[in-house]
PDB file of C-alpha atoms in Angstrom:
ATOM      1  CA  MET A   1      43.346  77.243 292.023  1.00 87.00           C
ATOM      2  CA  ASP A   2      44.139  74.302 289.759  1.00 93.00           C
ATOM      3  CA  LEU A   3      44.670  74.860 286.021  1.00 94.00           C
ATOM      4  CA  LYS A   4      41.011  74.284 285.142  1.00 94.00           C
ATOM      5  CA  GLU A   5      39.920  76.834 287.736  1.00 94.00           C
ATOM      6  CA  MET A   6      42.478  79.375 286.511  1.00 94.00           C
ATOM      7  CA  LEU A   7      41.301  78.995 282.928  1.00 95.00           C
ATOM      8  CA  ALA A   8      37.679  79.391 283.993  1.00 94.00           C
ATOM      9  CA  HIS A   9      38.498  82.440 286.136  1.00 95.00           C
ATOM     10  CA  ARG A  10      40.473  84.256 283.448  1.00 97.00           C
ATOM     11  CA  ARG A  11      38.231  86.558 281.465  1.00 96.00           C
ATOM     12  CA  ALA A  12      38.959  89.670 279.387  1.00 97.00           C
ATOM     13  CA  ILE A  13      37.814  92.194 281.981  1.00 98.00           C
ATOM     14  CA  ARG A  14      36.614  95.451 280.509  1.00 97.00           C
ATOM     15  CA  VAL A  15      35.641  97.211 283.745  1.00 98.00           C
ATOM     16  CA  TYR A  16      37.660  97.021 286.970  1.00 98.00           C
ATOM     17  CA  ASP A  17      36.589  97.943 290.527  1.00 97.00           C
ATOM     18  CA  LYS A  18      38.572 101.065 291.393  1.00 93.00           C
ATOM     19  CA  THR A  19      37.936 100.507 295.111  1.00 95.00           C
ATOM     20  CA  LYS A  20      39.755  97.162 295.151  1.00 96.00           C
ATOM     21  CA  HIS A  21      43.526  97.529 295.045  1.00 96.00           C
ATOM     22  CA  ILE A  22      46.100  95.072 293.786  1.00 98.00           C
ATOM     23  CA  ASP A  23      49.590  94.531 295.194  1.00 98.00           C
ATOM     24  CA  THR A  24      52.218  95.814 292.738  1.00 98.00           C
ATOM     25  CA  GLU A  25      54.804  93.340 294.019  1.00 98.00           C
ATOM     26  CA  ARG A  26      52.462  90.421 293.444  1.00 98.00           C
ATOM     27  CA  VAL A  27      51.969  91.591 289.855  1.00 98.00           C
ATOM     28  CA  ALA A  28      55.750  91.755 289.446  1.00 98.00           C
ATOM     29  CA  ASP A  29      55.972  88.183 290.812  1.00 98.00           C
ATOM     30  CA  CYS A  30      53.514  87.071 288.114  1.00 98.00           C
ATOM     31  CA  LEU A  31      55.787  88.698 285.521  1.00 98.00           C
ATOM     32  CA  ARG A  32      58.706  86.746 286.930  1.00 98.00           C
ATOM     33  CA  LEU A  33      56.696  83.562 286.456  1.00 98.00           C
ATOM     34  CA  ALA A  34      55.981  84.629 282.861  1.00 98.00           C
ATOM     35  CA  GLN A  35      59.715  84.271 282.160  1.00 98.00           C
ATOM     36  CA  LEU A  36      59.124  80.507 282.295  1.00 98.00           C
ATOM     37  CA  ALA A  37      57.101  80.688 279.084  1.00 98.00           C
ATOM     38  CA  PRO A  38      58.742  79.097 276.029  1.00 98.00           C
ATOM     39  CA  THR A  39      60.092  81.272 273.212  1.00 97.00           C
ATOM     40  CA  SER A  40      61.464  80.336 269.791  1.00 96.00           C
ATOM     41  CA  SER A  41      65.033  79.044 270.153  1.00 95.00           C
ATOM     42  CA  ASN A  42      64.841  80.299 273.750  1.00 96.00           C
ATOM     43  CA  MET A  43      65.840  83.710 272.368  1.00 97.00           C
ATOM     44  CA  GLN A  44      63.543  85.639 274.747  1.00 98.00           C
ATOM     45  CA  LEU A  45      63.441  88.688 272.503  1.00 98.00           C
ATOM     46  CA  TRP A  46      60.884  90.467 274.668  1.00 98.00           C
ATOM     47  CA  GLU A  47      60.602  92.981 277.472  1.00 98.00           C
ATOM     48  CA  CYS A  48      57.769  93.939 279.774  1.00 98.00           C
ATOM     49  CA  TYR A  49      57.060  97.424 281.097  1.00 98.00           C
ATOM     50  CA  HIS A  50      55.068  97.367 284.338  1.00 98.00           C
ATOM     51  CA  ILE A  51      53.260 100.707 284.457  1.00 98.00           C
ATOM     52  CA  THR A  52      52.240 102.102 287.880  1.00 98.00           C
ATOM     53  CA  ASP A  53      53.203 105.768 287.433  1.00 97.00           C
ATOM     54  CA  THR A  54      50.097 107.995 287.260  1.00 97.00           C
ATOM     55  CA  LYS A  55      51.424 110.282 284.517  1.00 97.00           C
ATOM     56  CA  THR A  56      52.458 107.370 282.305  1.00 98.00           C
ATOM     57  CA  LEU A  57      49.126 105.650 282.873  1.00 98.00           C
ATOM     58  CA  GLU A  58      47.321 108.778 281.722  1.00 97.00           C
ATOM     59  CA  ALA A  59      49.429 108.926 278.582  1.00 98.00           C
ATOM     60  CA  LEU A  60      48.599 105.326 277.846  1.00 98.00           C
ATOM     61  CA  HIS A  61      44.870 105.934 278.427  1.00 98.00           C
ATOM     62  CA  ARG A  62      44.954 108.290 275.461  1.00 97.00           C
ATOM     63  CA  ALA A  63      47.136 105.940 273.387  1.00 98.00           C
ATOM     64  CA  CYS A  64      44.590 103.139 274.047  1.00 98.00           C
ATOM     65  CA  PHE A  65      41.640 105.279 272.922  1.00 98.00           C
ATOM     66  CA  GLN A  66      40.234 105.688 276.483  1.00 97.00           C
ATOM     67  CA  GLN A  67      39.003 102.083 276.612  1.00 97.00           C
ATOM     68  CA  THR A  68      37.468 101.268 279.989  1.00 97.00           C
ATOM     69  CA  ALA A  69      39.683  98.194 280.185  1.00 98.00           C
ATOM     70  CA  VAL A  70      42.546 100.660 280.510  1.00 98.00           C
ATOM     71  CA  THR A  71      41.032 103.696 282.216  1.00 98.00           C
ATOM     72  CA  THR A  72      39.564 101.650 285.094  1.00 98.00           C
ATOM     73  CA  ALA A  73      42.685  99.484 285.517  1.00 98.00           C
ATOM     74  CA  GLN A  74      45.106 100.140 288.343  1.00 97.00           C
ATOM     75  CA  GLU A  75      48.190  99.018 286.477  1.00 98.00           C
ATOM     76  CA  LEU A  76      49.240  98.129 282.946  1.00 98.00           C
ATOM     77  CA  VAL A  77      51.860  95.811 281.499  1.00 98.00           C
ATOM     78  CA  VAL A  78      53.213  96.555 278.029  1.00 98.00           C
ATOM     79  CA  PHE A  79      54.864  93.610 276.287  1.00 98.00           C
ATOM     80  CA  VAL A  80      57.454  94.608 273.731  1.00 98.00           C
ATOM     81  CA  VAL A  81      59.505  92.584 271.224  1.00 98.00           C
ATOM     82  CA  ARG A  82      63.084  93.643 270.465  1.00 97.00           C
ATOM     83  CA  PRO A  83      64.385  92.334 267.129  1.00 95.00           C
ATOM     84  CA  ASN A  84      67.616  94.314 267.619  1.00 94.00           C
ATOM     85  CA  TYR A  85      68.562  92.187 270.656  1.00 97.00           C
ATOM     86  CA  VAL A  86      69.367  89.082 268.589  1.00 96.00           C
ATOM     87  CA  LYS A  87      73.168  89.251 268.922  1.00 95.00           C
ATOM     88  CA  ARG A  88      73.033  90.119 272.613  1.00 96.00           C
ATOM     89  CA  ARG A  89      70.601  87.306 273.485  1.00 97.00           C
ATOM     90  CA  ALA A  90      72.387  84.732 271.309  1.00 97.00           C
ATOM     91  CA  THR A  91      75.707  85.489 273.067  1.00 97.00           C
ATOM     92  CA  THR A  92      74.094  85.227 276.517  1.00 97.00           C
ATOM     93  CA  ILE A  93      72.328  81.946 275.743  1.00 97.00           C
ATOM     94  CA  LEU A  94      75.429  80.390 274.186  1.00 97.00           C
ATOM     95  CA  THR A  95      77.471  81.279 277.283  1.00 97.00           C
ATOM     96  CA  PHE A  96      74.870  79.554 279.435  1.00 97.00           C
ATOM     97  CA  GLN A  97      74.727  76.475 277.157  1.00 96.00           C
ATOM     98  CA  GLU A  98      78.481  76.115 277.180  1.00 97.00           C
ATOM     99  CA  ARG A  99      78.576  76.182 280.968  1.00 97.00           C
ATOM    100  CA  ASN A 100      75.597  73.850 281.223  1.00 96.00           C
ATOM    101  CA  ILE A 101      77.240  71.303 278.881  1.00 97.00           C
ATOM    102  CA  ARG A 102      80.543  71.348 280.765  1.00 96.00           C
ATOM    103  CA  GLU A 103      78.832  70.896 284.119  1.00 96.00           C
ATOM    104  CA  HIS A 104      76.153  68.306 283.253  1.00 95.00           C
ATOM    105  CA  PHE A 105      76.970  66.419 280.039  1.00 96.00           C
ATOM    106  CA  PRO A 106      79.207  63.323 279.874  1.00 95.00           C
ATOM    107  CA  LYS A 107      82.769  64.346 278.994  1.00 94.00           C
ATOM    108  CA  GLU A 108      82.847  62.216 275.845  1.00 95.00           C
ATOM    109  CA  LYS A 109      79.793  64.077 274.450  1.00 94.00           C
ATOM    110  CA  GLN A 110      80.734  67.629 275.453  1.00 96.00           C
ATOM    111  CA  GLU A 111      82.700  68.616 272.342  1.00 96.00           C
ATOM    112  CA  LYS A 112      79.910  67.387 270.066  1.00 96.00           C
ATOM    113  CA  TYR A 113      77.262  69.478 271.808  1.00 96.00           C
ATOM    114  CA  LEU A 114      79.529  72.509 272.277  1.00 97.00           C
ATOM    115  CA  LYS A 115      80.128  72.539 268.529  1.00 96.00           C
ATOM    116  CA  ARG A 116      76.421  72.117 267.788  1.00 96.00           C
ATOM    117  CA  TRP A 117      75.272  74.982 270.006  1.00 96.00           C
ATOM    118  CA  SER A 118      78.126  77.227 268.833  1.00 97.00           C
ATOM    119  CA  MET A 119      77.119  76.714 265.183  1.00 97.00           C
ATOM    120  CA  TYR A 120      73.452  77.328 266.042  1.00 96.00           C
ATOM    121  CA  TYR A 121      73.835  80.566 267.995  1.00 97.00           C
ATOM    122  CA  LYS A 122      76.819  81.995 266.045  1.00 96.00           C
ATOM    123  CA  LYS A 123      75.741  81.013 262.514  1.00 95.00           C
ATOM    124  CA  ALA A 124      72.115  79.841 262.226  1.00 94.00           C
ATOM    125  CA  ILE A 125      70.504  82.403 264.493  1.00 95.00           C
ATOM    126  CA  PRO A 126      72.224  85.471 262.904  1.00 93.00           C
ATOM    127  CA  PHE A 127      71.267  84.105 259.470  1.00 90.00           C
ATOM    128  CA  LEU A 128      67.616  83.498 260.387  1.00 90.00           C
ATOM    129  CA  TYR A 129      67.157  86.761 262.310  1.00 90.00           C
ATOM    130  CA  GLY A 130      69.369  89.071 260.261  1.00 88.00           C
ATOM    131  CA  ARG A 131      67.732  92.269 258.969  1.00 87.00           C
ATOM    132  CA  PHE A 132      68.610  94.869 256.381  1.00 81.00           C
ATOM    133  CA  PHE A 133      65.558  96.766 255.097  1.00 79.00           C
ATOM    134  CA  GLY A 134      63.895  93.480 254.117  1.00 78.00           C
ATOM    135  CA  LEU A 135      66.769  92.388 251.846  1.00 83.00           C
ATOM    136  CA  PHE A 136      68.095  89.636 254.117  1.00 83.00           C
ATOM    137  CA  GLY A 137      64.563  88.264 254.333  1.00 85.00           C
ATOM    138  CA  LEU A 138      64.265  88.131 250.555  1.00 87.00           C
ATOM    139  CA  LEU A 139      67.622  86.409 250.302  1.00 86.00           C
ATOM    140  CA  ARG A 140      66.638  83.765 252.855  1.00 91.00           C
ATOM    141  CA  LYS A 141      63.283  83.237 251.184  1.00 86.00           C
ATOM    142  CA  GLY A 142      64.879  82.724 247.794  1.00 86.00           C
ATOM    143  CA  LEU A 143      67.491  80.334 249.152  1.00 87.00           C
ATOM    144  CA  MET A 144      64.849  78.213 250.882  1.00 86.00           C
ATOM    145  CA  GLN A 145      62.797  78.010 247.653  1.00 87.00           C
ATOM    146  CA  LEU A 146      65.857  76.779 245.773  1.00 86.00           C
ATOM    147  CA  LEU A 147      66.625  74.064 248.332  1.00 85.00           C
ATOM    148  CA  THR A 148      63.114  72.822 249.133  1.00 88.00           C
ATOM    149  CA  PRO A 149      62.920  70.340 246.187  1.00 89.00           C
ATOM    150  CA  PHE A 150      65.821  68.437 247.729  1.00 90.00           C
ATOM    151  CA  ARG A 151      64.988  68.480 251.475  1.00 89.00           C
ATOM    152  CA  PRO A 152      62.405  69.834 253.932  1.00 91.00           C
ATOM    153  CA  MET A 153      63.124  73.540 254.510  1.00 83.00           C
ATOM    154  CA  LEU A 154      61.861  76.322 256.692  1.00 84.00           C
ATOM    155  CA  HIS A 155      59.783  78.657 254.507  1.00 87.00           C
ATOM    156  CA  GLN A 156      58.787  81.359 256.993  1.00 87.00           C
ATOM    157  CA  THR A 157      62.064  83.258 256.690  1.00 87.00           C
ATOM    158  CA  SER A 158      61.196  86.772 255.496  1.00 89.00           C
ATOM    159  CA  GLU A 159      61.528  89.687 257.931  1.00 90.00           C
ATOM    160  CA  ALA A 160      57.722  89.806 258.157  1.00 91.00           C
ATOM    161  CA  ASP A 161      57.720  86.094 259.036  1.00 91.00           C
ATOM    162  CA  GLY A 162      60.381  86.809 261.670  1.00 92.00           C
ATOM    163  CA  ASN A 163      58.133  89.424 263.247  1.00 94.00           C
ATOM    164  CA  VAL A 164      55.292  86.907 263.441  1.00 96.00           C
ATOM    165  CA  ILE A 165      57.599  84.463 265.278  1.00 96.00           C
ATOM    166  CA  LEU A 166      58.678  87.166 267.732  1.00 97.00           C
ATOM    167  CA  HIS A 167      55.106  88.175 268.518  1.00 98.00           C
ATOM    168  CA  LYS A 168      53.957  84.560 268.864  1.00 98.00           C
ATOM    169  CA  SER A 169      56.689  83.980 271.434  1.00 98.00           C
ATOM    170  CA  CYS A 170      55.781  87.171 273.247  1.00 98.00           C
ATOM    171  CA  ALA A 171      52.089  86.166 273.270  1.00 98.00           C
ATOM    172  CA  LEU A 172      53.050  82.957 275.110  1.00 98.00           C
ATOM    173  CA  VAL A 173      54.734  85.135 277.745  1.00 98.00           C
ATOM    174  CA  ALA A 174      51.678  87.354 278.051  1.00 98.00           C
ATOM    175  CA  GLU A 175      49.324  84.380 278.403  1.00 98.00           C
ATOM    176  CA  THR A 176      51.540  82.856 281.110  1.00 98.00           C
ATOM    177  CA  PHE A 177      51.385  86.169 282.962  1.00 98.00           C
ATOM    178  CA  MET A 178      47.603  86.330 282.715  1.00 98.00           C
ATOM    179  CA  LEU A 179      47.235  82.796 284.078  1.00 98.00           C
ATOM    180  CA  ALA A 180      49.565  83.596 286.926  1.00 98.00           C
ATOM    181  CA  MET A 181      47.416  86.625 287.704  1.00 98.00           C
ATOM    182  CA  SER A 182      44.277  84.478 287.690  1.00 98.00           C
ATOM    183  CA  GLU A 183      45.912  82.036 290.117  1.00 97.00           C
ATOM    184  CA  ILE A 184      46.127  84.814 292.748  1.00 97.00           C
ATOM    185  CA  GLY A 185      42.645  86.124 292.003  1.00 97.00           C
ATOM    186  CA  TYR A 186      43.663  89.169 289.947  1.00 98.00           C
ATOM    187  CA  ASP A 187      42.100  90.073 286.593  1.00 98.00           C
ATOM    188  CA  THR A 188      43.535  91.096 283.237  1.00 98.00           C
ATOM    189  CA  CYS A 189      42.555  92.081 279.728  1.00 98.00           C
ATOM    190  CA  PRO A 190      44.833  91.661 276.690  1.00 98.00           C
ATOM    191  CA  LEU A 191      44.613  94.625 274.314  1.00 97.00           C
ATOM    192  CA  GLU A 192      45.670  95.056 270.722  1.00 94.00           C
ATOM    193  CA  GLY A 193      43.750  98.323 270.144  1.00 96.00           C
ATOM    194  CA  PHE A 194      46.338 101.047 270.698  1.00 98.00           C
ATOM    195  CA  ASP A 195      48.390 103.708 268.965  1.00 98.00           C
ATOM    196  CA  SER A 196      51.797 101.999 269.006  1.00 97.00           C
ATOM    197  CA  TRP A 197      53.640 105.223 268.133  1.00 97.00           C
ATOM    198  CA  ARG A 198      52.202 107.020 271.152  1.00 98.00           C
ATOM    199  CA  VAL A 199      52.841 104.017 273.395  1.00 98.00           C
ATOM    200  CA  LYS A 200      56.492 103.964 272.373  1.00 98.00           C
ATOM    201  CA  ARG A 201      56.788 107.671 272.954  1.00 97.00           C
ATOM    202  CA  ALA A 202      55.270 107.389 276.454  1.00 98.00           C
ATOM    203  CA  LEU A 203      57.751 104.624 277.316  1.00 98.00           C
ATOM    204  CA  HIS A 204      60.722 106.294 275.562  1.00 97.00           C
ATOM    205  CA  LEU A 205      61.255 103.251 273.354  1.00 98.00           C
ATOM    206  CA  PRO A 206      63.304 103.316 270.130  1.00 96.00           C
ATOM    207  CA  PHE A 207      61.879 102.896 266.641  1.00 94.00           C
ATOM    208  CA  SER A 208      63.138  99.301 266.421  1.00 94.00           C
ATOM    209  CA  ALA A 209      60.983  98.197 269.413  1.00 97.00           C
ATOM    210  CA  GLN A 210      57.598  96.701 268.579  1.00 98.00           C
ATOM    211  CA  ILE A 211      54.587  96.857 270.894  1.00 98.00           C
ATOM    212  CA  SER A 212      53.181  93.316 271.005  1.00 98.00           C
ATOM    213  CA  MET A 213      50.386  93.575 273.549  1.00 98.00           C
ATOM    214  CA  ILE A 214      49.119  95.679 276.447  1.00 98.00           C
ATOM    215  CA  VAL A 215      47.578  93.867 279.407  1.00 98.00           C
ATOM    216  CA  SER A 216      45.506  95.806 281.897  1.00 98.00           C
ATOM    217  CA  CYS A 217      45.439  94.654 285.521  1.00 98.00           C
ATOM    218  CA  GLY A 218      43.010  94.992 288.402  1.00 98.00           C
ATOM    219  CA  ILE A 219      40.076  93.302 290.086  1.00 98.00           C
ATOM    220  CA  ARG A 220      36.828  92.946 288.190  1.00 98.00           C
ATOM    221  CA  ASP A 221      33.807  95.105 288.985  1.00 97.00           C
ATOM    222  CA  GLU A 222      31.277  92.500 290.149  1.00 94.00           C
ATOM    223  CA  ALA A 223      28.429  94.899 289.299  1.00 93.00           C
ATOM    224  CA  THR A 224      29.340  94.687 285.632  1.00 94.00           C
ATOM    225  CA  GLU A 225      27.772  91.594 284.065  1.00 90.00           C
ATOM    226  CA  LEU A 226      30.294  89.477 282.187  1.00 91.00           C
ATOM    227  CA  GLY A 227      27.748  87.348 280.445  1.00 89.00           C
ATOM    228  CA  GLU A 228      28.142  83.817 279.231  1.00 92.00           C
ATOM    229  CA  ARG A 229      31.472  82.869 277.685  1.00 93.00           C
ATOM    230  CA  PHE A 230      31.244  81.987 273.970  1.00 95.00           C
ATOM    231  CA  ARG A 231      33.500  79.561 272.169  1.00 95.00           C
ATOM    232  CA  ILE A 232      33.201  77.913 268.746  1.00 97.00           C
ATOM    233  CA  PRO A 233      32.096  74.250 269.209  1.00 97.00           C
ATOM    234  CA  PHE A 234      35.165  72.126 269.870  1.00 96.00           C
ATOM    235  CA  GLU A 235      34.207  69.698 267.072  1.00 96.00           C
ATOM    236  CA  GLU A 236      34.648  72.509 264.540  1.00 97.00           C
ATOM    237  CA  GLN A 237      38.198  73.238 265.677  1.00 97.00           C
ATOM    238  CA  TYR A 238      39.541  69.795 266.605  1.00 97.00           C
ATOM    239  CA  PHE A 239      40.897  67.361 264.001  1.00 97.00           C
ATOM    240  CA  ARG A 240      42.498  64.042 264.896  1.00 97.00           C
ATOM    241  CA  ILE A 241      44.595  62.584 262.110  1.00 96.00           C
TER     242      ILE A 241
END
């Protein structure tokens, strides 16, 4: 399929054909491709849990209110954001950037870029992502309000704003996965209707983890009519300035 065909094929499938099986390894390959999705500052503060175990699937059926998009699916993927991985990810990415600069940048520019990335991942990222019961967010928000009369500033700096950024990045990963699934003829449905507490308990996740999205996987039941796809007229959503 080309991109246009993939986008046309991808639909939110609510009923899957239980007689048509999908290859678990091919689903895992699609999740590997989803790693290519962009994330804010390349922090990649997400995880995916590929659910194939029958007992875990049953627990998630209940957590997802027995929706047919879940109960008829063969497999599920739970996308999770991990705010507590900031230090770990920043250290890993900085190590990569330092090696990348030394191997590929001109020698006369290496120190400049090494210093820039070190400042970003050792100072800026901990400042922007730091958490302490909402207090760091309030501090950042207040500081940005004081500085904005003098220069353009980032205003979305509260801890709630940070969560939005994490989930936006994770949604890009989930969409990339769903398009990869469409490319091989598999179907998906993104779900936001679930009991996050029960999902975390089923997956043995800590309190700090946040369930971003659950994507069900299978092959559509052709006997179930999808109907015509509806979208708001493009002219109402497109503005050229």
